[in-house]
XYZ file of C-alpha atoms in Angstrom:
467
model
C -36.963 54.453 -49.396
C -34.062 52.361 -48.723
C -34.632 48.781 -49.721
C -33.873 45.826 -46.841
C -30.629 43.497 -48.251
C -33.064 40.876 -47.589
C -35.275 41.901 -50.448
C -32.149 42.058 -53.191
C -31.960 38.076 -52.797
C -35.474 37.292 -52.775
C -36.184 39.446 -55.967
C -32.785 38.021 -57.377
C -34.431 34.296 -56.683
C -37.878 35.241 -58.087
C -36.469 36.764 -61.115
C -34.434 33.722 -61.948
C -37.049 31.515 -61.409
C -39.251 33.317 -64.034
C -36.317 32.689 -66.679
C -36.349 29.220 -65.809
C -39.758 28.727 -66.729
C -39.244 31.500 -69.633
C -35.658 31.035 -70.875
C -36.026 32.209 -74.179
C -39.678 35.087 -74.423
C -40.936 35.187 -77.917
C -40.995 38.274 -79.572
C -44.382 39.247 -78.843
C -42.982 39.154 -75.140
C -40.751 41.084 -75.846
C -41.622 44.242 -77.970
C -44.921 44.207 -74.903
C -41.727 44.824 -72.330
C -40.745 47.489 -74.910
C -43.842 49.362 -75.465
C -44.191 49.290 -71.606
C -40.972 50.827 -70.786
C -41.560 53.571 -73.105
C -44.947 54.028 -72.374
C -43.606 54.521 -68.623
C -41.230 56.743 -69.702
C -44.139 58.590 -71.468
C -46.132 58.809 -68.632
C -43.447 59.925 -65.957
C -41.097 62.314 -68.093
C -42.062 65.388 -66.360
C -41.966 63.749 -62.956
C -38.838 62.381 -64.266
C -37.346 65.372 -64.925
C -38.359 67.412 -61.838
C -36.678 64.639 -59.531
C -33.582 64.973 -61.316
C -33.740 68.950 -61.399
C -34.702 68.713 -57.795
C -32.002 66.543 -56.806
C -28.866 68.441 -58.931
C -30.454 72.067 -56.963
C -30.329 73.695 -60.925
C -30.496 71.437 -64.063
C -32.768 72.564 -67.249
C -35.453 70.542 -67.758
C -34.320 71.033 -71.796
C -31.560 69.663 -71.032
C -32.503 66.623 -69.498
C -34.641 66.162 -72.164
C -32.658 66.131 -74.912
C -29.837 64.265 -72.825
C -31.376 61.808 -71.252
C -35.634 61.075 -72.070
C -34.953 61.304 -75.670
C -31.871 58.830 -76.342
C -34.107 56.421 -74.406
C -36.539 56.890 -76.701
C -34.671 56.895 -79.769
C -33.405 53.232 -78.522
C -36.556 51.832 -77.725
C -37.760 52.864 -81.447
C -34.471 51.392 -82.783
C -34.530 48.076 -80.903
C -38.487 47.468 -81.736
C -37.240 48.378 -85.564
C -34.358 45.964 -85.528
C -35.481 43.425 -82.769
C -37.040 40.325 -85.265
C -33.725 40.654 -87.564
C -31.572 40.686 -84.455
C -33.659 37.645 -83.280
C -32.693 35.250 -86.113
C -30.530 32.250 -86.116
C -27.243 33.467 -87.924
C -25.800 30.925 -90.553
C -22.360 31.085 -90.594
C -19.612 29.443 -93.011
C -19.499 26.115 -92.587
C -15.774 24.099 -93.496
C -16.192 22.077 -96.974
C -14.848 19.297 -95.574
C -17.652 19.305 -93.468
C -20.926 20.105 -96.043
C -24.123 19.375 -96.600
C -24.055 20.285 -92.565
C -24.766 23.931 -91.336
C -23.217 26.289 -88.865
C -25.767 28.553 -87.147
C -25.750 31.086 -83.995
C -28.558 31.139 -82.046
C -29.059 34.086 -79.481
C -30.058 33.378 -76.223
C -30.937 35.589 -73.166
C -28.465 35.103 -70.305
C -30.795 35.195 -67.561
C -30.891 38.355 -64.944
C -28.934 41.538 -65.549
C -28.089 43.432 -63.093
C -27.939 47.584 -63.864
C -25.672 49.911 -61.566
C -26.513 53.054 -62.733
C -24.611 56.708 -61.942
C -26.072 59.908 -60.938
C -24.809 62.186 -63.274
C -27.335 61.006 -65.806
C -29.552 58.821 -63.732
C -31.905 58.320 -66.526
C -29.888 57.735 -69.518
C -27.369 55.733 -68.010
C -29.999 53.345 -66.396
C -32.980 53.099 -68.535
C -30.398 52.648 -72.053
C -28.646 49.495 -70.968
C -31.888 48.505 -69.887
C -33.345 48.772 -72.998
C -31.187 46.337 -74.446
C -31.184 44.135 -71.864
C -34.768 43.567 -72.456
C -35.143 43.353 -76.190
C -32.280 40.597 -75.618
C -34.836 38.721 -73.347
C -33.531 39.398 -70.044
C -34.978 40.450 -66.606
C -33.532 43.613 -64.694
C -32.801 44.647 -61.225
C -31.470 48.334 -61.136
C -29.584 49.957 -58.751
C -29.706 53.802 -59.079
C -27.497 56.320 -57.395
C -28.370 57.401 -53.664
C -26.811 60.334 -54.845
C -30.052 61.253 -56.732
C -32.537 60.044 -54.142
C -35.875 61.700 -55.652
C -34.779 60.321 -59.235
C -34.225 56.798 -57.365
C -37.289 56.838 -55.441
C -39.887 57.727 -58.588
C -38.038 55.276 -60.606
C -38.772 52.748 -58.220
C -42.537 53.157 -58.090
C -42.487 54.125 -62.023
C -41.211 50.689 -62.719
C -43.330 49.098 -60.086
C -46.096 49.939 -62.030
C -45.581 49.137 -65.166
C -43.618 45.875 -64.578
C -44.162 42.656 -62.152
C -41.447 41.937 -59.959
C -40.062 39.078 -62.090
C -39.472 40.813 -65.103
C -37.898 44.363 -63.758
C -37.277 45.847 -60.063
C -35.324 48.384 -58.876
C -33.625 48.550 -55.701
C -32.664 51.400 -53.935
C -30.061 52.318 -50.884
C -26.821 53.882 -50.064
C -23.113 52.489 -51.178
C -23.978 49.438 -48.696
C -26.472 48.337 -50.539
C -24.745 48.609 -53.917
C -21.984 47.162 -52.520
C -24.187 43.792 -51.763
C -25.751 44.207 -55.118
C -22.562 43.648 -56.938
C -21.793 40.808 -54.773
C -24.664 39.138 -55.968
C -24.769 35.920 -59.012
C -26.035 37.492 -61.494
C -26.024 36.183 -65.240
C -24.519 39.467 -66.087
C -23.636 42.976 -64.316
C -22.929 46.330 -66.031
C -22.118 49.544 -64.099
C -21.393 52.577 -64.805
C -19.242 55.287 -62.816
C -15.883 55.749 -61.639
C -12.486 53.632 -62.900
C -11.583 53.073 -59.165
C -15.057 51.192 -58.240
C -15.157 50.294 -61.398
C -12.067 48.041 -60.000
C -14.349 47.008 -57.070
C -17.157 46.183 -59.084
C -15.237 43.709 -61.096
C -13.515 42.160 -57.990
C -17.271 41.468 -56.470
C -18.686 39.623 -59.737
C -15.362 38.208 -60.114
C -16.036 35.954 -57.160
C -19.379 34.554 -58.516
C -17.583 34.755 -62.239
C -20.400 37.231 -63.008
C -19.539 38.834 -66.535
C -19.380 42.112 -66.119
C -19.522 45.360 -68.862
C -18.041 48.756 -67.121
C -18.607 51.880 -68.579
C -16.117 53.924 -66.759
C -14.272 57.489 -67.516
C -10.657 58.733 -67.702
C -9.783 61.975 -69.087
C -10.894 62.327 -72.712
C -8.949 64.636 -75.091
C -9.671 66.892 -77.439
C -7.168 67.074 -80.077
C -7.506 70.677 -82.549
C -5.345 70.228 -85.479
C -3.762 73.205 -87.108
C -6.472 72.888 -90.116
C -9.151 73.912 -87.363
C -11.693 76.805 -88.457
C -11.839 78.046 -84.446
C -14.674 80.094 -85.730
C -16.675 77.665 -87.131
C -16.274 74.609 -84.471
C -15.775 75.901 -81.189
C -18.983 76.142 -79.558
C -19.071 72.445 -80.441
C -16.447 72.039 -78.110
C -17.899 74.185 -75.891
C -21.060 72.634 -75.527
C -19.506 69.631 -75.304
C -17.544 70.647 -71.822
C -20.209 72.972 -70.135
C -23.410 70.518 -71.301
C -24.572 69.072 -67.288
C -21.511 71.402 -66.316
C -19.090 69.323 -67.845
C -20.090 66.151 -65.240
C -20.557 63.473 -68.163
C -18.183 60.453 -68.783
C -17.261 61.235 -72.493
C -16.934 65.132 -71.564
C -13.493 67.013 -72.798
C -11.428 66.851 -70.303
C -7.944 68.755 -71.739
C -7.325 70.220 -74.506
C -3.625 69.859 -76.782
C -4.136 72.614 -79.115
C -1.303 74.143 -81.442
C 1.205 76.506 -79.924
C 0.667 79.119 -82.552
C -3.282 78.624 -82.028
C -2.965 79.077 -77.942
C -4.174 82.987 -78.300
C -7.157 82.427 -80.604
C -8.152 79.392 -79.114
C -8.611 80.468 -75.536
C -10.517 83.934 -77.248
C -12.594 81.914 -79.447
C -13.610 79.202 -76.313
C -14.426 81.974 -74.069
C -15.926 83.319 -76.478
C -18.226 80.490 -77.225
C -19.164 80.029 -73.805
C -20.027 83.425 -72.838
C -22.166 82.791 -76.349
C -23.800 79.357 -74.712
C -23.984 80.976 -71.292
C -24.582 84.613 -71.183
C -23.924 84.248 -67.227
C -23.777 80.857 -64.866
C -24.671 81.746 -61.599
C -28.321 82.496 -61.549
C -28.696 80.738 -65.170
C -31.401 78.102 -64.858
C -29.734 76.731 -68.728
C -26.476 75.976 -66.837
C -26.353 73.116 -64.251
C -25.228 72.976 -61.020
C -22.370 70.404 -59.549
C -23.912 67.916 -57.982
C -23.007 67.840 -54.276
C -20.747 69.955 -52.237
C -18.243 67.403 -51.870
C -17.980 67.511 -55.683
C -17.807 71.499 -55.612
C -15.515 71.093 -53.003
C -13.465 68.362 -54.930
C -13.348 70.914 -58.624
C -12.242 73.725 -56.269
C -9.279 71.999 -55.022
C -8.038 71.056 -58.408
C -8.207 74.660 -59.385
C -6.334 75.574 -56.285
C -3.483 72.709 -56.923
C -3.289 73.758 -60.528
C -2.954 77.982 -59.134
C -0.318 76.854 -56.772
C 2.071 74.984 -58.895
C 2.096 78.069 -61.445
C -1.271 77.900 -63.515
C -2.649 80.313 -64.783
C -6.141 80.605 -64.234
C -9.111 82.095 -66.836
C -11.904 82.799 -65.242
C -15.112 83.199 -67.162
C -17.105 84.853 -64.128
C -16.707 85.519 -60.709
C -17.811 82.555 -58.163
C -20.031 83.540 -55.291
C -19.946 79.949 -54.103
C -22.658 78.744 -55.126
C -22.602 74.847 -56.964
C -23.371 76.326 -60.095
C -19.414 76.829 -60.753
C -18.497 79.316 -63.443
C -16.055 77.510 -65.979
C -12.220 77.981 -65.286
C -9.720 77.460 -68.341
C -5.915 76.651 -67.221
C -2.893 77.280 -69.086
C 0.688 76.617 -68.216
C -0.077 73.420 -66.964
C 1.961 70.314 -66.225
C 2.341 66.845 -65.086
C 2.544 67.181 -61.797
C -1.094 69.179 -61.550
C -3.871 67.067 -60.203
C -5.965 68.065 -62.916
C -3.608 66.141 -65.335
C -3.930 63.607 -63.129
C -7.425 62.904 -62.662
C -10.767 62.772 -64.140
C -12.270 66.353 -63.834
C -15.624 65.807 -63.870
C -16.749 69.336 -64.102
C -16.244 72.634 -66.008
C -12.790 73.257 -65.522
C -10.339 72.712 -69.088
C -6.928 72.409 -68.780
C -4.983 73.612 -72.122
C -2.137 72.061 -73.166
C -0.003 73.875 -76.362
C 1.589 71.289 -79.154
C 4.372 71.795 -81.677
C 3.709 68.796 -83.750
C 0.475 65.974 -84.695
C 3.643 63.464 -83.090
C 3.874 65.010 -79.878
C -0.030 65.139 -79.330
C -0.533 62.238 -80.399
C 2.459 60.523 -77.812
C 0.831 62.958 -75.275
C -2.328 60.799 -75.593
C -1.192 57.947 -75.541
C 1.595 58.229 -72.520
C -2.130 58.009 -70.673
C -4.546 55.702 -69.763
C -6.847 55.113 -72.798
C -10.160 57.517 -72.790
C -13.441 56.990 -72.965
C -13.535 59.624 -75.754
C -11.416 61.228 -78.167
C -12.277 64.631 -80.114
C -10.747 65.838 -83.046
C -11.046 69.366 -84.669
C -9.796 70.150 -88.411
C -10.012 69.512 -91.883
C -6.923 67.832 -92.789
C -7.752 64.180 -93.213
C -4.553 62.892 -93.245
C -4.125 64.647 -89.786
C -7.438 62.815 -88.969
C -7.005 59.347 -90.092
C -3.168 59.738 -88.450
C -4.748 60.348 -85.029
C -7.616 57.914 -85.167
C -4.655 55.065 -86.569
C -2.477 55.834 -83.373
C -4.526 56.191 -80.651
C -6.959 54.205 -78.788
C -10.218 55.190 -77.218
C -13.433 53.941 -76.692
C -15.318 56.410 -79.096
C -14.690 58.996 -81.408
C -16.359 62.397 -82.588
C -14.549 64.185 -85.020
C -15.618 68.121 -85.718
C -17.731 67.686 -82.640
C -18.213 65.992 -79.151
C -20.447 63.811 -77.504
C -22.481 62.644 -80.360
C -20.913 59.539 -80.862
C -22.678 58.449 -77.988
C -26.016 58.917 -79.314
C -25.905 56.484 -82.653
C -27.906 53.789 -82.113
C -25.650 51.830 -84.861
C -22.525 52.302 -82.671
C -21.447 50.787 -80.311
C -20.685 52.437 -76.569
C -17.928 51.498 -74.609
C -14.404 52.111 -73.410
C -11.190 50.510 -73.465
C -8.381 49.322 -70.898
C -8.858 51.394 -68.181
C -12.333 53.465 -69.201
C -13.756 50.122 -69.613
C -14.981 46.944 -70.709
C -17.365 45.472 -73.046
C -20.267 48.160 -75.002
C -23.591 47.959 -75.916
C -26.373 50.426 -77.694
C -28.578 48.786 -80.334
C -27.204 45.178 -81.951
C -24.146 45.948 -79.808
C -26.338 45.562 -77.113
C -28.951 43.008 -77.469
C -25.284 40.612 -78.205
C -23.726 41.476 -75.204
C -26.467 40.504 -73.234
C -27.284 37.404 -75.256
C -25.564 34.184 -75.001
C -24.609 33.643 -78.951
C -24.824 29.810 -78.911
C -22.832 28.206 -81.903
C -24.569 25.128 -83.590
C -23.315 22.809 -85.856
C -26.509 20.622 -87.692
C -25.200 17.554 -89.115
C -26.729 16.116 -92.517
C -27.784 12.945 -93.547
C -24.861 12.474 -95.198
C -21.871 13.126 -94.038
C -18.291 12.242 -94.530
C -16.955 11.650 -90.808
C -17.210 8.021 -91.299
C -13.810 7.821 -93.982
C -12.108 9.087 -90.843
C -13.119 7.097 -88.363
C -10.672 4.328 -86.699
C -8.900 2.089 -87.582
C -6.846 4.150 -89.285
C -5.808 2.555 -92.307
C -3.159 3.513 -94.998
C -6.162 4.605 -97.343
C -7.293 6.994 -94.242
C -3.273 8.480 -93.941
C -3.064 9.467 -97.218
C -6.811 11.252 -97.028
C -5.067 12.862 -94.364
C -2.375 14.042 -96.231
C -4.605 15.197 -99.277
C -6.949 17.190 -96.490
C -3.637 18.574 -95.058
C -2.642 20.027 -98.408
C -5.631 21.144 -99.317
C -5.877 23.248 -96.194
């Protein structure tokens, strides 16, 4: 159902005019708007995660479940655990000079949040920031991906009927539509997708000065040190790259791996995968590529890579279909696209190291990742990398998990984006942190006040030396 442009204003209006006359919902409001989203997401998981299957052609319904219904869940349990504490007025230092007063911070919802959400995870990525938005006392209008239409469509009704109009709606329609949603003054705007709208995004709020947060992408490295156990880590990585058929945001997306490790490496990954994935085509475990322009879009890479001199691993045979068998590349360069660009999908480009150095400037001669991944057991090596580089998260011995810790915060950097949220992280982004100063009774402004004396110059001095 594609919703009329005429309808994103109106609910925009009737949603702000609920905040007005409920800027700041007690808590009681607001674990209720808790318990109802996941008691919705209780009630419609299994539609849930037929839509999505339905709208990808193969996707496991195991996987979506441990990907994207149970992070949700896991947030909702941690904000309702954490949301009184996060509720408090903070005291803060206040300056001697200026005591018996007190400093506080009070937290205050910024109004309506607006929620572009992606359709590689179309549940995750627009039911998590949600879940912050509303333990931080905000209402939510969501714009899902027309790229998962089913998804979009049960979402729609799900929240319909669990939430009035004022508090959550969610809006649904092609790029047009999202295109006037980001236009729109909101009190705050986070999408999530690609680092080229991600530009576009932030050029539309800029207009209205609508903050925005932009969880974007890039190409995220993993970096295997020469203390790596290959045996003992790999299908980590693996799972890591072929999890949703590589099409996640924090997903490997090269590899710099030691030049006396290339051999066993690319063994022990194939290995791995054939391990995960006994076959792909035909698996129901291993997810398809979402469209055929995207299939279209991971074949060409391959092809660029195979015609500037790649060499190109196949793990098994493609009949065409979108559920793409993983390709590894080696002998790869600069000028490939696929060092270029974001992947998003199961292809890994390998790129052999002589020395931590030269990784680590290979990183960082690159836009700054979403990710990072390192595999070893040298800590020096470890704390080395992590010192030198910038990213917006980090697993090391693994992938991906970073993403799930409620006590971290999720977000990129520079180009993979701005601003993060996930548990406390969250519920301050999308809270106004107010700083108040409460004067005493007494206080000691008046020995300062005009005319400024001799006696008042030489408190001056004193203060100046004292600070």
């Amino acid at each position: 159902m594609q919703t009329p442009e005429s309808d994103l204003s109106r609910l925009l209006a009737l949603q702000r005019q609920a905040h007005a006359a409920d800027p700041a919902p007690r808590e009681a409001t607001r674990r209720d708007r808790l318990q109802r989203l996941g008691a919705l997401l209780d009630q419609h998981a299994e539609a849930f995660t037929a839509q999505i299957g339905q709208d990808f052609g193969t996707r496991a319904a195991a996987e979506i479940t441990l990907t994207e219904i149970v992070p949700v869940r896991s947030a909702i349990r941690h904000a309702r655990q954490h949301l009184r504490a996060w509720m408090h007025p903070r005291q803060v230092a206040t300056g001697w000079m200026f005591l018996p007063g007190r400093s506080l911070l009070l937290r205050q919802p910024l109004g309506v949040v607006g929620i572009v959400s992606p359709w590689n995870y179309p549940l995750l990525l627009a039911l998590s920031p949600l879940v912050d938005v509303l333990a931080a006392g905000n209402r939510a209008l969501l714009k899902p991906s027309e790229l998962t239409p089913r998804f979009a469509e049960g979402l729609r009704l799900a929240v319909a009927e669990f939430f009035s109009a004022d508090e959550v709606a969610v809006l649904t329609g092609d790029a047009a539509l999202g295109q006037a949603f980001c236009a729109q003054p909101f009190d705050h705007l986070v999408f999530t997708g690609s680092t080229a709208v991600g530009r576009l995004v932030a050029q539309a709020a800029a207009k209205n000065l609508t903050p925005v947060t932009l969880e974007l992408g890039g190409k995220s490295p993993v970096l295997v040190d020469t203390s790596c156990d290959l045996g003992k880590t790999l299908d980590r990585l693996a799972w890591g790259k072929l999890i949703n058929a590589g099409q996640t945001c924090i997903a490997p997306d090269y590899a710099l791996v030691p030049r006396p490790m290339l051999g066993a490496f690319v063994k022990a990954l194939r290995a791995s995968m054939l391990r995960l994935y006994p076959r792909f085509q035909g698996n129901p475990d291993y997810t398809s590529i979402a469209s055929d322009r995207h299939w279209a879009r991971l074949q060409a890479l391959v092809a660029d890579a195979r015609a500037q001199g790649a060499t190109v691993v196949e793990l098994e045979p493609s009949n065409g279909s979108r559920q793409m068998p993983p390709v590894l590349l080696l002998d790869v360069h600069d000028g490939m696209r696929v060092l270029q660009e974001e992947i998003f999908g199961p292809v890994l480009p390998i790129v052999p190291y002589d020395t931590l150095e030269e990784a680590i400037a290979f990183i960082n001669a690159r836009d700054k990742p979403l990710a990072l991944y390192w595999f070893g057991r040298n800590t020096a090596h470890r704390d080395q990398v992590l010192a030198q580089t910038q990213s917006g998260g980090v697993s090391t011995n693994d992938t991906l998990v970073h993403l799930a810790q409620d006590g971290l915060p999720f977000g990129g950097v520079g180009p993979s984006g701005q601003g993060h949220y996930h548990g406390e992280w969250g519920f301050r982004r999308f809270s106004h942190e107010k700083p108040v100063f409460q004067q005493s009774r007494w206080s000691g402004g008046g020995l300062v006040y005009p005319p400024y004396t001799p006696r008042i110059q030489k408190l001056l001095r004193w203060l100046g030396r004292r600070h």
